[in-house]
Amino acid sequence: EIVLTQSPGTLSLSPGERATLSCRASQSVSNRYLAWYQLKPGQAPRLLIYGASSRATGIPDRFSGSGSGTDFTLTISRLEPEDFAVYSCQQYGRSPLTFGGGTKVEIK
Amino acid sequence: QLQLQESGPGLVKPSETLSLTCTVSGGSISSSNYYWGWIRQPPGKGLEWIGSVYYTGLTYDNPSLKSRVTISVDTSKNQFSLRLNSVTAADTAVYYCARPMWELRPFPAFDIWGQGTMVTVSS
């Protein structure tokens, strides 16, 4: 299976700052089949990005994704208060579907 | 709009069977071509895909769960279900049901999720 490793584990930033999150795959992810989710306690996970760089419906343009092969990045250009959460990547290029361990973006 | 809601016991004893149901509202399981999914998140860990089911009953599941998983669908109730047998403390997690972004894709990204239900395995 494809193992996804996210870094850093925790990112401490202030509102208005830029967040850069990494997701590295143990094998190449075919067709850039990489998604990013936002997780908050007690809420349904929210799909942000699919196909490595396509924003899901209703996602603000401060969220962007990039990368291919084994290295992918989620960037939040300017953090809003509601963006402090855990972010998880997922590959869907090969079964079984796998997720990364998550990056927590916390208020500094 | 489409909504998913998980339901089931919040506490299960070790070695017993965990049973959860996902009720779909705002849309019909049988009139769509989605592979409806189950995903879980143990405390302090990442998400894990458990498996997916098509409205015909065709399923795919994660080999890491070593055939302990049964996923089924009841189109008459617009529900799909998860059974996980021989549970241990390692199965303690928030369990989510989810709908894929695309039809006819057994291995997708998921764009609509339930809020999740916490299941604790303990005697």
GROMACS .gro file of C-alpha atoms in nm:
model
  231
    1GLU     CA    1   0.000   0.000   0.000
    2ILE     CA    2   0.103   0.362  -0.047
    3VAL     CA    3   0.212   0.521   0.281
    4LEU     CA    4   0.156   0.896   0.309
    5THR     CA    5   0.377   1.093   0.546
    6GLN     CA    6   0.269   1.443   0.639
    7SER     CA    7   0.494   1.712   0.777
    8PRO     CA    8   0.523   1.895   0.997
    9GLY     CA    9   0.311   1.728   1.261
   10THR     CA   10   0.213   2.065   1.402
   11LEU     CA   11   0.238   2.411   1.248
   12SER     CA   12   0.208   2.710   1.483
   13LEU     CA   13   0.112   3.025   1.294
   14SER     CA   14  -0.078   3.349   1.338
   15PRO     CA   15  -0.388   3.458   1.147
   16GLY     CA   16  -0.287   3.619   0.821
   17GLU     CA   17   0.026   3.407   0.782
   18ARG     CA   18   0.092   3.156   0.509
   19ALA     CA   19   0.075   2.783   0.583
   20THR     CA   20   0.263   2.525   0.380
   21LEU     CA   21   0.183   2.158   0.447
   22SER     CA   22   0.363   1.863   0.295
   23CYS     CA   23   0.245   1.515   0.201
   24ARG     CA   24   0.503   1.265   0.079
   25ALA     CA   25   0.408   0.929  -0.071
   26SER     CA   26   0.609   0.606  -0.048
   27GLN     CA   27   0.536   0.542  -0.416
   28SER     CA   28   0.432   0.761  -0.702
   29VAL     CA   29   0.063   0.858  -0.690
   30SER     CA   30  -0.080   0.792  -1.032
   31ASN     CA   31  -0.260   1.066  -1.222
   32ARG     CA   32  -0.204   1.304  -0.930
   33TYR     CA   33  -0.490   1.131  -0.748
   34LEU     CA   34  -0.425   1.316  -0.423
   35ALA     CA   35  -0.685   1.487  -0.206
   36TRP     CA   36  -0.669   1.714   0.098
   37TYR     CA   37  -0.925   1.733   0.378
   38GLN     CA   38  -0.985   1.966   0.671
   39LEU     CA   39  -1.081   1.796   0.996
   40LYS     CA   40  -1.240   1.962   1.297
   41PRO     CA   41  -1.367   1.784   1.611
   42GLY     CA   42  -1.735   1.699   1.599
   43GLN     CA   43  -1.768   1.801   1.234
   44ALA     CA   44  -1.780   1.614   0.908
   45PRO     CA   45  -1.444   1.616   0.727
   46ARG     CA   46  -1.435   1.870   0.448
   47LEU     CA   47  -1.284   1.797   0.110
   48LEU     CA   48  -1.062   2.087   0.004
   49ILE     CA   49  -0.857   1.970  -0.291
   50TYR     CA   50  -0.874   1.677  -0.533
   51GLY     CA   51  -0.654   1.583  -0.825
   52ALA     CA   52  -0.366   1.744  -0.634
   53SER     CA   53  -0.464   2.097  -0.735
   54SER     CA   54  -0.839   2.128  -0.806
   55ARG     CA   55  -1.045   2.303  -0.542
   56ALA     CA   56  -1.364   2.133  -0.436
   57THR     CA   57  -1.694   2.318  -0.462
   58GLY     CA   58  -1.718   2.618  -0.231
   59ILE     CA   59  -1.356   2.611  -0.117
   60PRO     CA   60  -1.201   2.960  -0.092
   61ASP     CA   61  -0.914   3.038  -0.325
   62ARG     CA   62  -0.675   3.091  -0.036
   63PHE     CA   63  -0.646   2.711  -0.039
   64SER     CA   64  -0.426   2.572  -0.315
   65GLY     CA   65  -0.265   2.238  -0.387
   66SER     CA   66   0.035   2.142  -0.593
   67GLY     CA   67   0.271   1.856  -0.660
   68SER     CA   68   0.299   1.530  -0.846
   69GLY     CA   69   0.467   1.193  -0.818
   70THR     CA   70   0.554   1.152  -0.452
   71ASP     CA   71   0.557   1.511  -0.324
   72PHE     CA   72   0.247   1.720  -0.269
   73THR     CA   73   0.180   2.049  -0.094
   74LEU     CA   74  -0.124   2.224   0.047
   75THR     CA   75  -0.086   2.600   0.084
   76ILE     CA   76  -0.316   2.831   0.273
   77SER     CA   77  -0.217   3.176   0.154
   78ARG     CA   78  -0.350   3.376   0.447
   79LEU     CA   79  -0.483   3.196   0.751
   80GLU     CA   80  -0.831   3.289   0.867
   81PRO     CA   81  -0.944   3.205   1.221
   82GLU     CA   82  -1.161   2.921   1.091
   83ASP     CA   83  -0.863   2.758   0.917
   84PHE     CA   84  -0.702   2.636   1.239
   85ALA     CA   85  -0.766   2.265   1.217
   86VAL     CA   86  -0.609   1.933   1.122
   87TYR     CA   87  -0.536   1.868   0.755
   88SER     CA   88  -0.509   1.522   0.604
   89CYS     CA   89  -0.400   1.405   0.261
   90GLN     CA   90  -0.539   1.098   0.086
   91GLN     CA   91  -0.429   0.908  -0.222
   92TYR     CA   92  -0.688   0.741  -0.442
   93GLY     CA   93  -0.463   0.622  -0.720
   94ARG     CA   94  -0.434   0.272  -0.589
   95SER     CA   95  -0.618   0.040  -0.356
   96PRO     CA   96  -0.625   0.041  -0.062
   97LEU     CA   97  -0.710   0.406  -0.021
   98THR     CA   98  -0.470   0.557   0.229
   99PHE     CA   99  -0.449   0.876   0.432
  100GLY     CA  100  -0.166   1.064   0.592
  101GLY     CA  101  -0.132   1.105   0.966
  102GLY     CA  102  -0.237   1.470   0.953
  103THR     CA  103  -0.088   1.813   1.017
  104LYS     CA  104  -0.236   2.026   1.293
  105VAL     CA  105  -0.238   2.399   1.219
  106GLU     CA  106  -0.263   2.577   1.552
  107ILE     CA  107  -0.276   2.938   1.659
  108LYS     CA  108   0.063   3.072   1.765
  109GLN     CA  109  -2.902   1.835  -0.012
  110LEU     CA  110  -2.753   1.493   0.048
  111GLN     CA  111  -2.682   1.408   0.411
  112LEU     CA  112  -2.531   1.104   0.578
  113GLN     CA  113  -2.584   1.003   0.940
  114GLU     CA  114  -2.407   0.725   1.126
  115SER     CA  115  -2.581   0.536   1.403
  116GLY     CA  116  -2.504   0.245   1.632
  117PRO     CA  117  -2.376   0.153   1.978
  118GLY     CA  118  -2.107   0.372   2.125
  119LEU     CA  119  -1.962   0.092   2.335
  120VAL     CA  120  -1.870  -0.258   2.224
  121LYS     CA  121  -1.704  -0.532   2.427
  122PRO     CA  122  -1.377  -0.690   2.316
  123SER     CA  123  -1.418  -0.993   2.085
  124GLU     CA  124  -1.773  -0.888   1.996
  125THR     CA  125  -1.905  -0.738   1.672
  126LEU     CA  126  -1.927  -0.367   1.601
  127SER     CA  127  -2.234  -0.277   1.395
  128LEU     CA  128  -2.302   0.065   1.243
  129THR     CA  129  -2.553   0.198   0.995
  130CYS     CA  130  -2.534   0.498   0.767
  131THR     CA  131  -2.865   0.654   0.669
  132VAL     CA  132  -2.865   0.856   0.349
  133SER     CA  133  -3.116   1.139   0.312
  134GLY     CA  134  -3.175   1.381   0.027
  135GLY     CA  135  -3.089   1.124  -0.236
  136SER     CA  136  -3.136   0.760  -0.326
  137ILE     CA  137  -2.865   0.497  -0.293
  138SER     CA  138  -3.025   0.277  -0.561
  139SER     CA  139  -3.064   0.549  -0.823
  140SER     CA  140  -2.700   0.651  -0.811
  141ASN     CA  141  -2.379   0.475  -0.901
  142TYR     CA  142  -2.164   0.554  -0.600
  143TYR     CA  143  -1.942   0.328  -0.397
  144TRP     CA  144  -2.046   0.439  -0.049
  145GLY     CA  145  -1.759   0.433   0.197
  146TRP     CA  146  -1.670   0.370   0.559
  147ILE     CA  147  -1.365   0.544   0.708
  148ARG     CA  148  -1.246   0.558   1.067
  149GLN     CA  149  -1.007   0.764   1.280
  150PRO     CA  150  -0.860   0.619   1.600
  151PRO     CA  151  -0.783   0.875   1.871
  152GLY     CA  152  -0.464   1.063   1.791
  153LYS     CA  153  -0.415   0.883   1.459
  154GLY     CA  154  -0.489   0.937   1.094
  155LEU     CA  155  -0.790   0.836   0.892
  156GLU     CA  156  -0.819   0.476   0.770
  157TRP     CA  157  -1.037   0.355   0.484
  158ILE     CA  158  -1.237   0.051   0.590
  159GLY     CA  159  -1.422  -0.032   0.271
  160SER     CA  160  -1.689   0.065   0.020
  161VAL     CA  161  -2.015  -0.080  -0.113
  162TYR     CA  162  -2.210  -0.037  -0.437
  163TYR     CA  163  -2.591  -0.044  -0.435
  164THR     CA  164  -2.582  -0.394  -0.585
  165GLY     CA  165  -2.393  -0.519  -0.282
  166LEU     CA  166  -2.051  -0.531  -0.448
  167THR     CA  167  -1.787  -0.442  -0.191
  168TYR     CA  168  -1.421  -0.356  -0.161
  169ASP     CA  169  -1.244  -0.350   0.173
  170ASN     CA  170  -0.905  -0.279   0.322
  171PRO     CA  171  -0.689  -0.594   0.346
  172SER     CA  172  -0.536  -0.456   0.667
  173LEU     CA  173  -0.859  -0.547   0.848
  174LYS     CA  174  -0.797  -0.913   0.770
  175SER     CA  175  -1.146  -1.008   0.653
  176ARG     CA  176  -1.315  -0.893   0.975
  177VAL     CA  177  -1.528  -0.650   0.777
  178THR     CA  178  -1.872  -0.697   0.625
  179ILE     CA  179  -2.030  -0.403   0.442
  180SER     CA  180  -2.384  -0.432   0.314
  181VAL     CA  181  -2.655  -0.213   0.165
  182ASP     CA  182  -3.031  -0.195   0.218
  183THR     CA  183  -3.178   0.007  -0.067
  184SER     CA  184  -3.531  -0.019   0.074
  185LYS     CA  185  -3.419   0.177   0.380
  186ASN     CA  186  -3.165   0.390   0.192
  187GLN     CA  187  -2.895   0.269   0.428
  188PHE     CA  188  -2.563   0.092   0.420
  189SER     CA  189  -2.402  -0.085   0.710
  190LEU     CA  190  -2.072  -0.192   0.859
  191ARG     CA  191  -2.001  -0.496   1.070
  192LEU     CA  192  -1.657  -0.547   1.218
  193ASN     CA  193  -1.610  -0.866   1.413
  194SER     CA  194  -1.363  -0.974   1.682
  195VAL     CA  195  -1.302  -0.616   1.790
  196THR     CA  196  -1.018  -0.509   2.017
  197ALA     CA  197  -0.922  -0.180   2.178
  198ALA     CA  198  -0.740  -0.095   1.853
  199ASP     CA  199  -1.079  -0.065   1.684
  200THR     CA  200  -1.175   0.227   1.910
  201ALA     CA  201  -1.228   0.517   1.671
  202VAL     CA  202  -1.461   0.773   1.523
  203TYR     CA  203  -1.637   0.596   1.238
  204TYR     CA  204  -1.751   0.796   0.934
  205CYS     CA  205  -1.962   0.710   0.636
  206ALA     CA  206  -1.901   0.904   0.316
  207ARG     CA  207  -2.003   0.949  -0.045
  208PRO     CA  208  -1.748   0.968  -0.325
  209MET     CA  209  -1.705   1.265  -0.552
  210TRP     CA  210  -1.763   1.054  -0.861
  211GLU     CA  211  -1.992   0.773  -0.964
  212LEU     CA  212  -1.856   0.434  -1.068
  213ARG     CA  213  -1.524   0.491  -0.892
  214PRO     CA  214  -1.460   0.229  -0.621
  215PHE     CA  215  -1.145   0.409  -0.507
  216PRO     CA  216  -1.227   0.780  -0.490
  217ALA     CA  217  -1.195   1.095  -0.289
  218PHE     CA  218  -1.500   1.157  -0.070
  219ASP     CA  219  -1.687   1.485  -0.083
  220ILE     CA  220  -1.981   1.426   0.150
  221TRP     CA  221  -1.927   1.283   0.497
  222GLY     CA  222  -2.135   1.208   0.801
  223GLN     CA  223  -2.043   1.377   1.126
  224GLY     CA  224  -1.901   1.053   1.259
  225THR     CA  225  -1.981   0.837   1.558
  226MET     CA  226  -1.740   0.746   1.834
  227VAL     CA  227  -1.716   0.376   1.911
  228THR     CA  228  -1.522   0.259   2.214
  229VAL     CA  229  -1.416  -0.102   2.258
  230SER     CA  230  -1.399  -0.180   2.627
  231SER     CA  231  -1.526  -0.433   2.875
   0.00000   0.00000   0.00000
